[in-house]
CSV table of C-alpha atoms in Angstrom, one decimal:
chain,number,residue,atom,x,y,z
H,1,MET,CA,0.0,0.0,0.0
H,2,SER,CA,1.1,3.6,-0.7
H,3,ARG,CA,1.9,6.0,2.3
H,4,PHE,CA,-0.7,8.6,3.1
H,5,ALA,CA,-0.2,11.6,5.5
H,6,ALA,CA,-3.2,12.9,7.9
H,7,VAL,CA,-2.8,16.5,9.0
H,8,ASP,CA,-4.9,16.0,12.0
H,9,LEU,CA,-5.6,19.5,13.8
H,10,GLY,CA,-7.2,19.4,17.3
H,11,ALA,CA,-8.3,22.2,19.8
H,12,SER,CA,-5.4,21.8,21.9
H,13,SER,CA,-3.1,20.0,19.9
H,14,GLY,CA,-2.3,18.9,16.2
H,15,ARG,CA,-0.4,16.3,14.6
H,16,VAL,CA,1.0,14.9,11.3
H,17,MET,CA,0.7,10.9,11.0
H,18,VAL,CA,1.7,8.5,8.2
H,19,TRP,CA,0.0,5.4,7.3
H,20,ASP,CA,1.8,2.7,5.4
H,21,GLY,CA,-1.1,0.1,5.1
H,22,ARG,CA,-0.3,-1.6,8.4
H,23,THR,CA,0.8,1.0,11.0
H,24,LEU,CA,0.1,4.7,11.9
H,25,THR,CA,3.1,6.7,12.7
H,26,GLU,CA,3.6,10.0,14.3
H,27,ALA,CA,5.7,12.3,12.1
H,28,HIS,CA,5.2,15.4,14.3
H,29,ARG,CA,3.2,16.6,17.3
H,30,PHE,CA,2.7,20.1,18.4
H,31,PRO,CA,0.6,22.3,20.8
H,32,ASN,CA,-2.4,24.3,19.7
H,33,GLY,CA,-4.2,26.8,21.4
H,34,PRO,CA,-6.2,30.3,21.3
H,35,VAL,CA,-4.1,33.5,21.4
H,36,ARG,CA,-5.7,36.6,23.1
H,37,THR,CA,-5.5,39.6,20.9
H,38,PRO,CA,-7.0,43.3,21.1
H,39,GLY,CA,-9.3,41.7,18.3
H,40,GLY,CA,-10.7,38.9,20.6
H,41,LEU,CA,-9.6,35.3,21.1
H,42,ARG,CA,-8.1,34.0,17.7
H,43,TRP,CA,-6.2,30.9,16.1
H,44,ASP,CA,-2.4,31.4,15.2
H,45,LEU,CA,-3.2,30.1,11.5
H,46,ARG,CA,0.3,31.1,10.3
H,47,GLY,CA,1.7,29.2,13.4
H,48,LEU,CA,-0.4,26.2,12.6
H,49,TYR,CA,0.7,26.0,8.8
H,50,ARG,CA,4.2,26.3,9.6
H,51,GLU,CA,3.7,23.2,12.1
H,52,VAL,CA,1.7,21.5,9.1
H,53,LEU,CA,4.6,22.2,6.8
H,54,HIS,CA,7.3,21.0,9.3
H,55,GLY,CA,5.4,17.8,10.1
H,56,LEU,CA,4.8,16.8,6.4
H,57,ARG,CA,8.7,17.4,5.8
H,58,ARG,CA,9.5,14.9,8.5
H,59,ALA,CA,6.8,12.6,6.9
H,60,GLY,CA,8.8,11.8,4.0
H,61,PRO,CA,7.5,10.8,0.6
H,62,VAL,CA,3.7,10.1,0.5
H,63,ALA,CA,1.1,9.6,-2.2
H,64,SER,CA,-1.4,12.0,-0.7
H,65,VAL,CA,-2.2,14.3,2.1
H,66,GLY,CA,-5.5,14.9,4.0
H,67,VAL,CA,-6.6,17.5,6.3
H,68,ASP,CA,-9.1,17.5,9.1
H,69,SER,CA,-9.9,19.6,12.0
H,70,TRP,CA,-12.3,21.0,14.7
H,71,ALA,CA,-15.4,22.4,13.3
H,72,VAL,CA,-17.3,25.7,12.9
H,73,ASP,CA,-14.3,28.2,12.9
H,74,TYR,CA,-13.3,29.7,9.6
H,75,GLY,CA,-11.0,32.1,7.9
H,76,LEU,CA,-12.1,34.7,5.2
H,77,LEU,CA,-10.4,35.6,1.8
H,78,ASP,CA,-10.8,38.8,0.1
H,79,SER,CA,-11.2,39.2,-3.5
H,80,SER,CA,-7.6,38.6,-4.4
H,81,GLY,CA,-7.7,35.4,-2.4
H,82,SER,CA,-5.5,37.2,0.8
H,83,LEU,CA,-6.6,36.2,4.4
H,84,LEU,CA,-8.5,38.8,6.0
H,85,GLY,CA,-7.3,37.9,9.5
H,86,ASP,CA,-6.7,35.0,11.6
H,87,PRO,CA,-9.8,32.7,12.4
H,88,VAL,CA,-11.6,33.7,15.5
H,89,HIS,CA,-11.6,31.0,18.2
H,90,TYR,CA,-15.0,29.6,19.1
H,91,ARG,CA,-14.9,30.4,22.6
H,92,ASP,CA,-14.7,34.0,21.8
H,93,GLU,CA,-17.7,36.0,23.3
H,94,ARG,CA,-18.5,37.8,20.1
H,95,THR,CA,-21.6,35.3,19.6
H,96,GLY,CA,-23.3,36.5,22.9
H,97,GLY,CA,-27.2,36.6,22.2
H,98,VAL,CA,-26.9,35.8,18.4
H,99,ALA,CA,-28.5,32.6,18.8
H,100,GLU,CA,-31.4,33.8,20.7
H,101,ARG,CA,-31.8,36.7,18.4
H,102,VAL,CA,-32.1,34.4,15.4
H,103,ALA,CA,-34.5,32.0,17.2
H,104,ALA,CA,-36.7,34.9,17.9
H,105,GLU,CA,-36.7,36.6,14.3
H,106,ILE,CA,-37.0,33.2,12.5
H,107,GLY,CA,-37.6,30.3,14.9
H,108,ALA,CA,-35.3,27.7,15.9
H,109,GLU,CA,-37.7,25.1,14.4
H,110,VAL,CA,-36.9,26.5,10.9
H,111,LEU,CA,-33.2,26.4,11.5
H,112,TYR,CA,-33.4,22.8,12.6
H,113,ASP,CA,-35.7,21.6,10.0
H,114,VAL,CA,-33.1,22.8,7.4
H,115,ALA,CA,-30.1,22.1,8.6
H,116,GLY,CA,-30.8,19.5,11.6
H,117,LEU,CA,-28.1,21.0,13.9
H,118,GLN,CA,-28.1,21.4,17.6
H,119,VAL,CA,-28.1,24.9,19.0
H,120,LEU,CA,-24.2,25.9,20.3
H,121,PRO,CA,-23.7,29.5,20.6
H,122,PHE,CA,-20.5,29.2,18.5
H,123,ASN,CA,-22.1,27.5,15.3
H,124,THR,CA,-20.7,28.8,12.2
H,125,VAL,CA,-23.9,30.8,11.4
H,126,TYR,CA,-23.9,32.5,14.5
H,127,GLN,CA,-20.2,33.4,14.1
H,128,LEU,CA,-21.2,34.7,10.6
H,129,LEU,CA,-23.8,37.1,11.9
H,130,ALA,CA,-21.4,38.5,14.3
H,131,ASP,CA,-18.7,39.0,11.9
H,132,ASP,CA,-18.0,41.9,9.4
H,133,LEU,CA,-18.3,40.3,5.9
H,134,GLY,CA,-18.1,43.4,3.8
H,135,ARG,CA,-14.6,42.7,2.2
H,136,ALA,CA,-15.1,38.9,2.4
H,137,ALA,CA,-15.3,36.9,-1.0
H,138,THR,CA,-14.9,33.6,0.4
H,139,MET,CA,-15.4,31.6,3.8
H,140,LEU,CA,-13.1,28.6,4.4
H,141,LEU,CA,-13.4,26.4,7.4
H,142,VAL,CA,-10.1,25.7,8.9
H,143,PRO,CA,-9.2,22.4,7.2
H,144,ASP,CA,-10.3,23.9,3.8
H,145,LEU,CA,-8.2,26.9,4.7
H,146,ILE,CA,-5.2,24.7,5.3
H,147,ALA,CA,-5.8,23.0,1.9
H,148,TYR,CA,-6.0,26.1,0.3
H,149,LEU,CA,-2.7,27.3,1.7
H,150,LEU,CA,-1.3,23.9,0.4
H,151,THR,CA,-2.9,24.0,-2.9
H,152,GLY,CA,-4.5,27.3,-3.9
H,153,GLU,CA,-7.8,25.4,-4.5
H,154,ILE,CA,-10.9,26.8,-2.9
H,155,GLY,CA,-13.9,24.4,-1.8
H,156,ALA,CA,-15.9,23.4,1.2
H,157,GLU,CA,-15.8,19.6,2.4
H,158,VAL,CA,-19.3,18.4,3.1
H,159,THR,CA,-18.8,16.6,6.6
H,160,ASN,CA,-17.5,19.9,8.1
H,161,ALA,CA,-19.8,22.1,6.1
H,162,SER,CA,-22.5,20.3,7.6
H,163,THR,CA,-21.6,21.8,11.0
H,164,THR,CA,-22.3,25.2,9.9
H,165,GLY,CA,-25.8,25.4,10.5
H,166,LEU,CA,-26.2,26.6,6.8
H,167,LEU,CA,-25.9,23.2,5.0
H,168,ASP,CA,-29.4,21.4,3.7
H,169,VAL,CA,-29.3,18.0,5.7
H,170,ARG,CA,-31.4,16.3,3.0
H,171,THR,CA,-29.8,17.2,0.0
H,172,ARG,CA,-26.2,18.1,1.4
H,173,SER,CA,-26.0,21.2,-0.4
H,174,TRP,CA,-25.8,24.8,0.5
H,175,ALA,CA,-29.2,26.0,2.1
H,176,THR,CA,-29.4,29.0,-0.1
H,177,GLY,CA,-33.0,29.8,1.0
H,178,LEU,CA,-31.7,30.0,4.6
H,179,ILE,CA,-28.6,31.8,3.8
H,180,GLU,CA,-30.5,34.5,2.0
H,181,ARG,CA,-33.2,34.8,4.6
H,182,LEU,CA,-30.5,35.1,7.3
H,183,GLY,CA,-29.0,38.0,5.1
H,184,LEU,CA,-25.7,36.4,4.6
H,185,PRO,CA,-23.9,37.1,1.3
H,186,ALA,CA,-24.1,33.9,-0.9
H,187,ARG,CA,-21.1,34.8,-2.5
H,188,ILE,CA,-19.0,33.6,0.4
H,189,PHE,CA,-19.9,30.0,0.3
H,190,PRO,CA,-17.6,27.9,-1.8
H,191,PRO,CA,-18.5,24.9,-4.1
H,192,LEU,CA,-18.7,21.7,-2.1
H,193,ARG,CA,-16.7,18.4,-2.2
H,194,ARG,CA,-16.8,15.2,-0.7
H,195,PRO,CA,-14.5,13.0,1.1
H,196,GLY,CA,-12.4,11.3,-1.4
H,197,ASP,CA,-12.6,13.9,-4.0
H,198,PRO,CA,-9.0,15.1,-5.4
H,199,ILE,CA,-8.2,18.7,-4.2
H,200,GLY,CA,-4.9,19.3,-6.1
H,201,PRO,CA,-1.2,19.1,-6.2
H,202,LEU,CA,0.8,21.3,-3.6
H,203,LEU,CA,1.6,24.8,-4.9
H,204,PRO,CA,5.4,25.2,-5.7
H,205,GLU,CA,6.0,27.0,-2.7
H,206,ALA,CA,4.7,24.5,-0.3
H,207,ALA,CA,6.6,21.8,-2.2
H,208,ALA,CA,9.6,23.8,-1.9
H,209,GLU,CA,9.3,24.1,2.2
H,210,ILE,CA,8.3,20.3,2.2
H,211,GLY,CA,11.0,19.1,0.0
H,212,ARG,CA,8.7,17.1,-2.5
H,213,THR,CA,5.3,17.3,-4.0
H,214,CYS,CA,2.2,15.0,-3.6
H,215,ARG,CA,-1.5,15.6,-3.9
H,216,VAL,CA,-4.0,16.5,-1.4
H,217,THR,CA,-7.2,14.7,-1.1
H,218,ALA,CA,-10.5,15.8,0.5
H,219,VAL,CA,-10.9,13.5,3.5
H,220,ALA,CA,-13.9,13.5,6.0
H,221,SER,CA,-12.4,16.9,7.3
H,222,HIS,CA,-14.7,17.3,10.4
H,223,ASP,CA,-12.4,15.4,12.7
H,224,THR,CA,-15.3,13.6,14.6
H,225,ALA,CA,-16.5,12.3,10.9
H,226,SER,CA,-12.9,11.0,10.5
H,227,ALA,CA,-12.9,9.4,13.8
H,228,VAL,CA,-16.4,7.9,13.4
H,229,ALA,CA,-15.2,6.4,9.9
H,230,ALA,CA,-12.5,4.6,11.9
H,231,VAL,CA,-14.7,3.1,14.7
H,232,PRO,CA,-13.7,-0.7,14.8
H,233,ALA,CA,-17.3,-1.9,14.8
H,234,PRO,CA,-18.3,-5.0,13.0
H,235,GLY,CA,-21.8,-4.0,12.1
H,236,PRO,CA,-24.4,-1.0,12.6
H,237,ARG,CA,-25.5,-1.8,16.3
H,238,PHE,CA,-23.2,0.6,17.9
H,239,ALA,CA,-23.1,3.9,19.8
H,240,TYR,CA,-19.7,6.0,19.6
H,241,VAL,CA,-17.8,8.5,21.8
H,242,SER,CA,-15.1,10.6,20.1
H,243,CYS,CA,-13.7,11.8,23.1
H,244,GLY,CA,-11.1,14.6,23.3
H,245,THR,CA,-11.5,18.2,24.5
H,246,TRP,CA,-14.8,17.7,23.4
H,247,SER,CA,-16.9,14.2,23.6
H,248,LEU,CA,-19.3,13.6,20.8
H,249,ALA,CA,-21.5,11.0,21.5
H,250,GLY,CA,-24.4,9.3,19.4
H,251,VAL,CA,-25.2,6.6,16.9
H,252,GLU,CA,-24.6,6.3,12.8
H,253,LEU,CA,-27.6,6.5,10.9
H,254,PRO,CA,-28.7,6.2,7.1
H,255,ALA,CA,-31.0,9.3,7.3
H,256,PRO,CA,-31.5,12.6,9.5
H,257,VAL,CA,-34.0,12.5,12.4
H,258,LEU,CA,-35.4,15.9,12.1
H,259,THR,CA,-38.3,15.3,14.9
H,260,GLU,CA,-39.3,17.9,17.5
H,261,ALA,CA,-38.1,15.9,20.1
H,262,GLY,CA,-34.7,15.6,18.5
H,263,ARG,CA,-34.8,19.4,18.4
H,264,ALA,CA,-36.0,19.7,22.0
H,265,ALA,CA,-33.2,17.4,23.0
H,266,ASN,CA,-30.4,19.5,21.3
H,267,PHE,CA,-29.3,16.5,18.9
H,268,THR,CA,-27.7,17.4,15.7
H,269,ASN,CA,-27.4,15.5,12.4
H,270,GLU,CA,-24.1,16.1,10.8
H,271,ALA,CA,-22.9,14.4,7.6
H,272,GLY,CA,-20.6,11.4,7.6
H,273,ILE,CA,-19.0,9.6,4.8
H,274,ASP,CA,-21.0,7.6,2.5
H,275,GLY,CA,-24.3,9.3,3.0
H,276,THR,CA,-24.3,8.4,6.8
H,277,VAL,CA,-25.5,10.9,9.3
H,278,ARG,CA,-23.8,11.2,12.7
H,279,TYR,CA,-26.8,11.7,15.1
H,280,LEU,CA,-25.0,13.1,18.2
H,281,ARG,CA,-24.7,15.6,20.9
H,282,ASN,CA,-21.7,17.7,22.1
H,283,VAL,CA,-20.8,17.2,25.5
H,284,MET,CA,-18.0,19.4,26.7
H,285,GLY,CA,-15.5,16.4,27.2
H,286,LEU,CA,-11.9,16.4,28.6
H,287,TRP,CA,-12.0,20.3,28.4
H,288,LEU,CA,-12.9,20.4,32.2
H,289,LEU,CA,-10.1,18.0,33.1
H,290,GLN,CA,-7.2,19.8,31.0
H,291,GLU,CA,-8.2,23.3,32.4
H,292,SER,CA,-8.2,21.8,35.8
H,293,VAL,CA,-4.7,20.3,35.4
H,294,ARG,CA,-3.6,23.7,34.1
H,295,ALA,CA,-4.6,25.4,37.4
H,296,TRP,CA,-2.2,23.1,39.4
H,297,PRO,CA,1.1,23.7,38.3
H,298,GLY,CA,3.5,20.6,38.5
H,299,ALA,CA,0.4,18.2,38.9
H,300,SER,CA,0.8,14.9,37.0
H,301,LEU,CA,-2.3,13.6,35.2
H,302,GLY,CA,-1.3,10.0,35.8
H,303,GLY,CA,-0.8,10.5,39.4
H,304,LEU,CA,-4.2,12.4,39.8
H,305,LEU,CA,-5.9,9.6,37.9
H,306,GLU,CA,-4.4,6.8,40.4
H,307,ALA,CA,-5.4,8.8,43.3
H,308,ALA,CA,-9.0,9.7,41.8
H,309,GLU,CA,-9.8,5.9,41.6
H,310,ARG,CA,-9.8,6.1,45.4
H,311,GLU,CA,-11.9,8.9,45.8
H,312,ARG,CA,-15.5,8.3,47.3
H,313,PRO,CA,-18.1,7.8,44.4
H,314,PHE,CA,-20.4,10.3,43.5
H,315,ALA,CA,-19.2,12.9,46.2
H,316,ALA,CA,-20.1,15.8,43.9
H,317,LEU,CA,-21.3,16.0,40.2
H,318,VAL,CA,-21.8,18.8,37.8
H,319,ASP,CA,-23.5,19.3,34.4
H,320,PRO,CA,-20.3,19.4,32.0
H,321,ASP,CA,-22.6,21.3,29.7
H,322,ALA,CA,-23.3,24.3,31.9
H,323,PRO,CA,-22.3,27.5,30.0
H,324,VAL,CA,-19.9,28.5,32.6
H,325,PHE,CA,-17.6,25.7,32.0
H,326,LEU,CA,-17.2,26.9,28.3
H,327,PRO,CA,-14.6,29.9,28.4
H,328,PRO,CA,-10.9,29.0,29.3
H,329,GLY,CA,-10.1,29.8,33.0
H,330,ASP,CA,-9.9,28.8,36.4
H,331,MET,CA,-11.8,25.4,36.3
H,332,PRO,CA,-11.6,24.2,39.6
H,333,SER,CA,-12.8,27.4,41.0
H,334,ARG,CA,-15.9,27.3,38.7
H,335,ILE,CA,-16.8,23.6,39.5
H,336,ALA,CA,-16.3,24.4,43.0
H,337,THR,CA,-19.1,27.6,42.6
H,338,GLU,CA,-21.3,25.2,40.4
H,339,CYS,CA,-21.3,22.6,43.4
H,340,ARG,CA,-22.2,25.1,46.1
H,341,ARG,CA,-25.0,26.6,43.6
H,342,THR,CA,-26.5,23.3,43.5
H,343,GLY,CA,-26.3,22.4,47.3
H,344,GLN,CA,-23.2,20.2,47.3
H,345,GLU,CA,-20.0,20.2,49.1
H,346,PRO,CA,-17.2,21.0,46.5
H,347,PRO,CA,-14.4,18.6,46.2
H,348,SER,CA,-11.7,19.0,48.7
H,349,SER,CA,-8.5,18.2,46.8
H,350,PRO,CA,-7.2,17.8,43.1
H,351,PRO,CA,-7.9,14.0,43.0
H,352,ALA,CA,-11.5,14.6,44.3
H,353,PHE,CA,-12.1,17.1,41.6
H,354,VAL,CA,-10.7,14.7,38.9
H,355,ARG,CA,-13.6,12.3,40.2
H,356,CYS,CA,-16.1,14.8,40.0
H,357,VAL,CA,-15.2,15.6,36.4
H,358,LEU,CA,-14.9,12.1,35.0
H,359,GLU,CA,-18.2,11.0,36.8
H,360,SER,CA,-19.7,14.1,35.6
H,361,LEU,CA,-18.5,13.2,31.9
H,362,ALA,CA,-19.5,9.6,32.2
H,363,LEU,CA,-23.2,11.0,33.1
H,364,GLY,CA,-22.9,13.2,30.1
H,365,HIS,CA,-22.0,10.3,27.7
H,366,ARG,CA,-24.9,8.3,29.4
H,367,ARG,CA,-27.5,10.9,29.0
H,368,ALA,CA,-26.6,11.7,25.2
H,369,ILE,CA,-26.2,8.0,24.2
H,370,ARG,CA,-29.4,6.9,25.7
H,371,GLN,CA,-31.1,9.9,24.2
H,372,ALA,CA,-29.9,9.0,20.9
H,373,VAL,CA,-31.0,5.4,21.1
H,374,ALA,CA,-34.4,6.8,22.2
H,375,LEU,CA,-34.8,9.2,19.4
H,376,SER,CA,-33.6,7.3,16.8
H,377,GLY,CA,-34.7,3.8,17.3
H,378,ARG,CA,-31.1,2.4,17.0
H,379,ASP,CA,-30.6,-0.3,19.3
H,380,VAL,CA,-26.6,-0.8,20.3
H,381,GLU,CA,-24.8,-3.4,21.8
H,382,ALA,CA,-21.7,-1.6,22.7
H,383,VAL,CA,-20.2,1.9,22.9
H,384,HIS,CA,-16.9,2.7,21.1
H,385,LEU,CA,-15.0,5.3,22.8
H,386,VAL,CA,-12.3,6.6,20.5
H,387,GLY,CA,-9.7,9.2,20.6
H,388,GLY,CA,-7.4,10.4,23.2
H,389,GLY,CA,-10.2,9.9,25.9
H,390,SER,CA,-9.8,6.1,25.2
H,391,ARG,CA,-6.4,6.2,27.0
H,392,ASN,CA,-8.0,7.2,30.3
H,393,ALA,CA,-9.0,3.8,31.6
H,394,LEU,CA,-11.0,5.5,34.6
H,395,LEU,CA,-13.1,7.2,32.2
H,396,CYS,CA,-13.7,4.4,30.1
H,397,ARG,CA,-14.6,2.2,33.1
H,398,LEU,CA,-16.8,5.0,34.4
H,399,THR,CA,-18.8,5.3,31.0
H,400,ALA,CA,-19.3,1.6,30.9
H,401,ASP,CA,-20.7,1.5,34.1
H,402,ALA,CA,-22.7,4.6,33.5
H,403,CYS,CA,-24.1,3.4,30.3
H,404,GLY,CA,-24.7,-0.1,31.5
H,405,LEU,CA,-22.9,-1.4,28.0
H,406,PRO,CA,-19.3,-2.6,27.0
H,407,VAL,CA,-17.0,0.1,26.1
H,408,VAL,CA,-14.6,-0.7,23.5
H,409,ALA,CA,-11.7,1.8,23.9
H,410,GLY,CA,-9.5,2.7,20.8
H,411,PRO,CA,-8.1,3.6,18.6
H,412,ALA,CA,-6.8,6.7,20.0
H,413,GLU,CA,-5.9,8.2,16.9
H,414,ALA,CA,-9.0,7.2,15.4
H,415,THR,CA,-9.2,10.6,13.6
H,416,ALA,CA,-5.9,10.4,11.7
H,417,LEU,CA,-7.0,6.9,11.0
H,418,GLY,CA,-10.3,7.5,9.3
H,419,ASN,CA,-8.2,10.6,7.5
H,420,VAL,CA,-5.7,8.2,5.8
H,421,LEU,CA,-8.1,5.4,5.2
H,422,VAL,CA,-10.6,7.7,3.1
H,423,GLN,CA,-7.3,8.7,1.3
H,424,ALA,CA,-6.5,5.0,0.8
H,425,ARG,CA,-9.7,4.4,-0.6
H,426,ALA,CA,-9.6,7.2,-3.0
H,427,ALA,CA,-6.4,5.7,-4.3
H,428,GLY,CA,-8.1,2.3,-4.7
H,429,GLU,CA,-6.4,0.5,-2.0
H,430,VAL,CA,-9.2,0.1,0.4
H,431,ALA,CA,-12.6,-1.3,-0.8
H,432,GLY,CA,-15.1,0.6,1.3
H,433,LEU,CA,-16.2,1.4,4.7
H,434,ALA,CA,-16.4,-2.2,6.0
H,435,GLU,CA,-12.8,-3.2,5.1
H,436,MET,CA,-11.7,0.6,6.5
H,437,ARG,CA,-13.3,-0.5,9.8
H,438,ALA,CA,-11.7,-3.8,9.9
H,439,LEU,CA,-8.2,-2.4,9.3
H,440,ALA,CA,-9.0,0.2,12.0
H,441,ALA,CA,-9.5,-2.7,14.3
H,442,ARG,CA,-6.0,-4.2,13.8
H,443,VAL,CA,-4.2,-1.0,14.2
H,444,GLU,CA,-3.9,-1.0,17.9
H,445,PRO,CA,-5.1,-3.5,20.5
H,446,LEU,CA,-8.5,-2.7,21.6
H,447,ARG,CA,-9.6,-2.5,25.3
H,448,ARG,CA,-13.0,-3.8,26.6
H,449,TYR,CA,-14.7,-2.7,29.6
H,450,GLU,CA,-17.5,-4.5,31.1
H,451,PRO,CA,-20.1,-2.6,33.2
H,452,SER,CA,-19.0,-3.5,36.8
H,453,VAL,CA,-21.6,-2.0,39.2
H,454,ASP,CA,-25.4,-2.0,39.6
H,455,ALA,CA,-26.8,0.4,37.4
H,456,SER,CA,-29.1,1.7,40.0
H,457,ALA,CA,-26.1,3.8,41.5
H,458,TRP,CA,-26.1,5.6,38.2
H,459,ASP,CA,-29.6,6.1,38.0
H,460,GLU,CA,-29.7,7.8,41.4
H,461,ALA,CA,-26.7,9.8,40.8
H,462,GLU,CA,-28.0,11.3,37.4
H,463,ALA,CA,-31.7,11.9,39.5
H,464,ARG,CA,-29.8,13.7,42.1
H,465,LEU,CA,-27.7,15.9,39.6
H,466,GLY,CA,-30.9,16.5,37.5
H,467,SER,CA,-32.9,17.5,40.9
H,468,ALA,CA,-30.3,19.9,42.0
H,469,HIS,CA,-30.3,21.8,38.6
H,470,LYS,CA,-34.0,21.9,38.5
H,471,THR,CA,-34.4,23.2,42.2
H,472,ILE,CA,-31.6,25.5,42.5
């Protein structure tokens, strides 16, 4: 098999990985994060691009490169093709109140019927409405923007475009009627492409930086779409949690679910490969743990997790999706405040905070998966937990216990793996989705966690948390 490179950009780190048909090897890993500027919270796009070029240089000769990243954020090009500024970070506060204003003017049900997207304050549609688009000729989501810098080719890959709130979930084309009704300029929405479509060869300048040339191929450019493509499930009866900075928990379906019950539960219908739908809900994810550890200088995550195992179960619980946890900052202080607000004694030590975060996150996984099953009618036999969170044994065990289902953990690099496997399929070296998933199951040892406690303890914990948030 040919060698393929994945540029996999996450909200807290990026990596360039190489696939040779049997193994996935890390060529380069680098940190990523927001930069606070006078113009707000932004991504350092030029710094990211430098790291991408460095990673591709270290990757050696490859037949193709694919780019995936987090969703919703974008850069704007002017009529000459120049970038108008670094992309604004989704945690920036500029979209405050925009979702509520749109719901009042148009109706949340109208947006959901067209795009099938959950309401999150940082959705691309709300960011665009808060932006100055006067000089903008083109909007490119982050992976399309990196592909543009590499090739000079403009386009929007459909799995990531489906997270904008401006893609018709039924036709997988831009929702021109909704775009017009919102007063957004149709000119900024580029032609759509599908996973596996060729984008183009490297520009001479990029090839010179890397030391060789290759082609760039469209992959499932929303990182969760790539991760779900690499879920090592032998059949369709599975739920998934793609767990990193965010946890995206749901099921894979052949068609969208656009019911009022789904909208009320804030479930989203995002495009997957081969016409599938990722029916899921965002849960805040390991962001709470990452920000907590950052507040404890010198703390060892491994030591904290080991100590958290010994902490008393369910001593304190929070809703991980509470808006107070969205911005960066002193997370332990916010967790303590939220515990007091809901009538609970705050954790008294870092390990106790870690236990609180992971049990709360497991409850978030449980709620999302059980609702996805109920709303979609899709029966599931196991939960596949992929991404960086699959290395957290305590979180995997707690998720199995909370859901009352086996958790199959791994691959940890599911996103990069789904990226390269789409490229391999486009090159004719992999037959289809079933073969892609069979290959994914053999890349690294998978770990299986069986539910080990009486589910009633988790029923009581969920009821307690729900009651606290209703009564305070």
